């Protein structure tokens, strides 16, 4: 597995905790805390785009 630097878990009230990580090759990872061995992976730019879209309210319908 890549040399991933994981951020601290983000946990909403009573929900699963998610972790975001990056590696030296420019890849980004999202995983459920405790399941870092099975992450979703893409480029850092894709992760930036995802975060920007979420912050802009494009996922509010999921709430």
PDB file of C-alpha atoms in Angstrom:
ATOM      1  CA  UNK A   1       0.000   0.000   0.000  1.00  0.00           C
ATOM      2  CA  UNK A   2       1.149   3.537  -0.707  1.00  0.00           C
ATOM      3  CA  UNK A   3       2.786   5.694   1.957  1.00  0.00           C
ATOM      4  CA  UNK A   4      -0.445   7.523   2.918  1.00  0.00           C
ATOM      5  CA  UNK A   5      -0.499  10.387   5.396  1.00  0.00           C
ATOM      6  CA  UNK A   6      -3.956  10.289   7.002  1.00  0.00           C
ATOM      7  CA  UNK A   7      -5.695  13.289   8.568  1.00  0.00           C
ATOM      8  CA  UNK A   8      -7.532  12.863  11.865  1.00  0.00           C
ATOM      9  CA  UNK A   9     -10.965  11.234  11.418  1.00  0.00           C
ATOM     10  CA  UNK A  10     -14.006  13.425  10.818  1.00  0.00           C
ATOM     11  CA  UNK A  11     -16.991  12.090  12.737  1.00  0.00           C
ATOM     12  CA  UNK A  12     -20.534  13.401  12.573  1.00  0.00           C
ATOM     13  CA  UNK A  13     -22.848  12.684  15.484  1.00  0.00           C
ATOM     14  CA  UNK A  14     -23.507   8.940  15.670  1.00  0.00           C
ATOM     15  CA  UNK A  15     -22.213   8.277  12.156  1.00  0.00           C
ATOM     16  CA  UNK A  16     -19.185   6.618  10.646  1.00  0.00           C
ATOM     17  CA  UNK A  17     -15.919   8.486  10.804  1.00  0.00           C
ATOM     18  CA  UNK A  18     -14.169   9.314   7.549  1.00  0.00           C
ATOM     19  CA  UNK A  19     -10.487   9.964   6.950  1.00  0.00           C
ATOM     20  CA  UNK A  20      -8.778  11.847   4.155  1.00  0.00           C
ATOM     21  CA  UNK A  21      -5.198  11.099   3.220  1.00  0.00           C
ATOM     22  CA  UNK A  22      -2.586  11.928   0.591  1.00  0.00           C
ATOM     23  CA  UNK A  23       0.598  10.312  -0.657  1.00  0.00           C
ATOM     24  CA  UNK A  24       3.851  11.719  -2.083  1.00  0.00           C
ATOM     25  CA  UNK A  25       2.759  10.823  -5.648  1.00  0.00           C
ATOM     26  CA  UNK A  26      -0.157  13.290  -5.555  1.00  0.00           C
ATOM     27  CA  UNK A  27      -2.978  10.831  -4.912  1.00  0.00           C
ATOM     28  CA  UNK A  28      -5.801  11.491  -2.462  1.00  0.00           C
ATOM     29  CA  UNK A  29      -7.680   8.905  -0.395  1.00  0.00           C
ATOM     30  CA  UNK A  30     -10.986   8.771   1.480  1.00  0.00           C
ATOM     31  CA  UNK A  31     -11.737   5.880   3.836  1.00  0.00           C
ATOM     32  CA  UNK A  32     -13.983   4.944   6.700  1.00  0.00           C
ATOM     33  CA  UNK A  33     -11.906   5.119   9.883  1.00  0.00           C
ATOM     34  CA  UNK A  34     -10.684   1.640  10.710  1.00  0.00           C
ATOM     35  CA  UNK A  35     -10.925   0.557   7.065  1.00  0.00           C
ATOM     36  CA  UNK A  36      -7.990   2.510   5.669  1.00  0.00           C
ATOM     37  CA  UNK A  37      -6.890  -0.631   3.834  1.00  0.00           C
ATOM     38  CA  UNK A  38      -9.878  -0.136   1.439  1.00  0.00           C
ATOM     39  CA  UNK A  39      -9.824   3.540   0.441  1.00  0.00           C
ATOM     40  CA  UNK A  40     -11.428   5.340  -2.459  1.00  0.00           C
ATOM     41  CA  UNK A  41      -8.575   6.964  -4.371  1.00  0.00           C
ATOM     42  CA  UNK A  42      -8.169   9.680  -6.987  1.00  0.00           C
ATOM     43  CA  UNK A  43      -5.955  12.694  -7.635  1.00  0.00           C
ATOM     44  CA  UNK A  44      -5.576  15.530  -5.151  1.00  0.00           C
ATOM     45  CA  UNK A  45      -7.242  17.821  -7.686  1.00  0.00           C
ATOM     46  CA  UNK A  46     -10.270  15.516  -7.802  1.00  0.00           C
ATOM     47  CA  UNK A  47     -10.462  15.642  -4.002  1.00  0.00           C
ATOM     48  CA  UNK A  48     -10.221  19.451  -4.095  1.00  0.00           C
ATOM     49  CA  UNK A  49     -13.035  19.578  -6.653  1.00  0.00           C
ATOM     50  CA  UNK A  50     -15.201  17.252  -4.538  1.00  0.00           C
ATOM     51  CA  UNK A  51     -14.697  19.381  -1.421  1.00  0.00           C
ATOM     52  CA  UNK A  52     -15.447  22.604  -3.353  1.00  0.00           C
ATOM     53  CA  UNK A  53     -18.672  21.142  -4.749  1.00  0.00           C
ATOM     54  CA  UNK A  54     -19.786  19.921  -1.326  1.00  0.00           C
ATOM     55  CA  UNK A  55     -19.019  23.319   0.221  1.00  0.00           C
ATOM     56  CA  UNK A  56     -21.008  24.980  -2.585  1.00  0.00           C
ATOM     57  CA  UNK A  57     -24.070  22.986  -1.549  1.00  0.00           C
ATOM     58  CA  UNK A  58     -24.182  20.518  -4.428  1.00  0.00           C
ATOM     59  CA  UNK A  59     -24.624  17.577  -2.018  1.00  0.00           C
ATOM     60  CA  UNK A  60     -27.199  19.245   0.242  1.00  0.00           C
ATOM     61  CA  UNK A  61     -29.954  17.074  -1.213  1.00  0.00           C
ATOM     62  CA  UNK A  62     -28.288  14.117   0.507  1.00  0.00           C
ATOM     63  CA  UNK A  63     -28.882  15.605   3.950  1.00  0.00           C
TER      64      UNK A  63
END
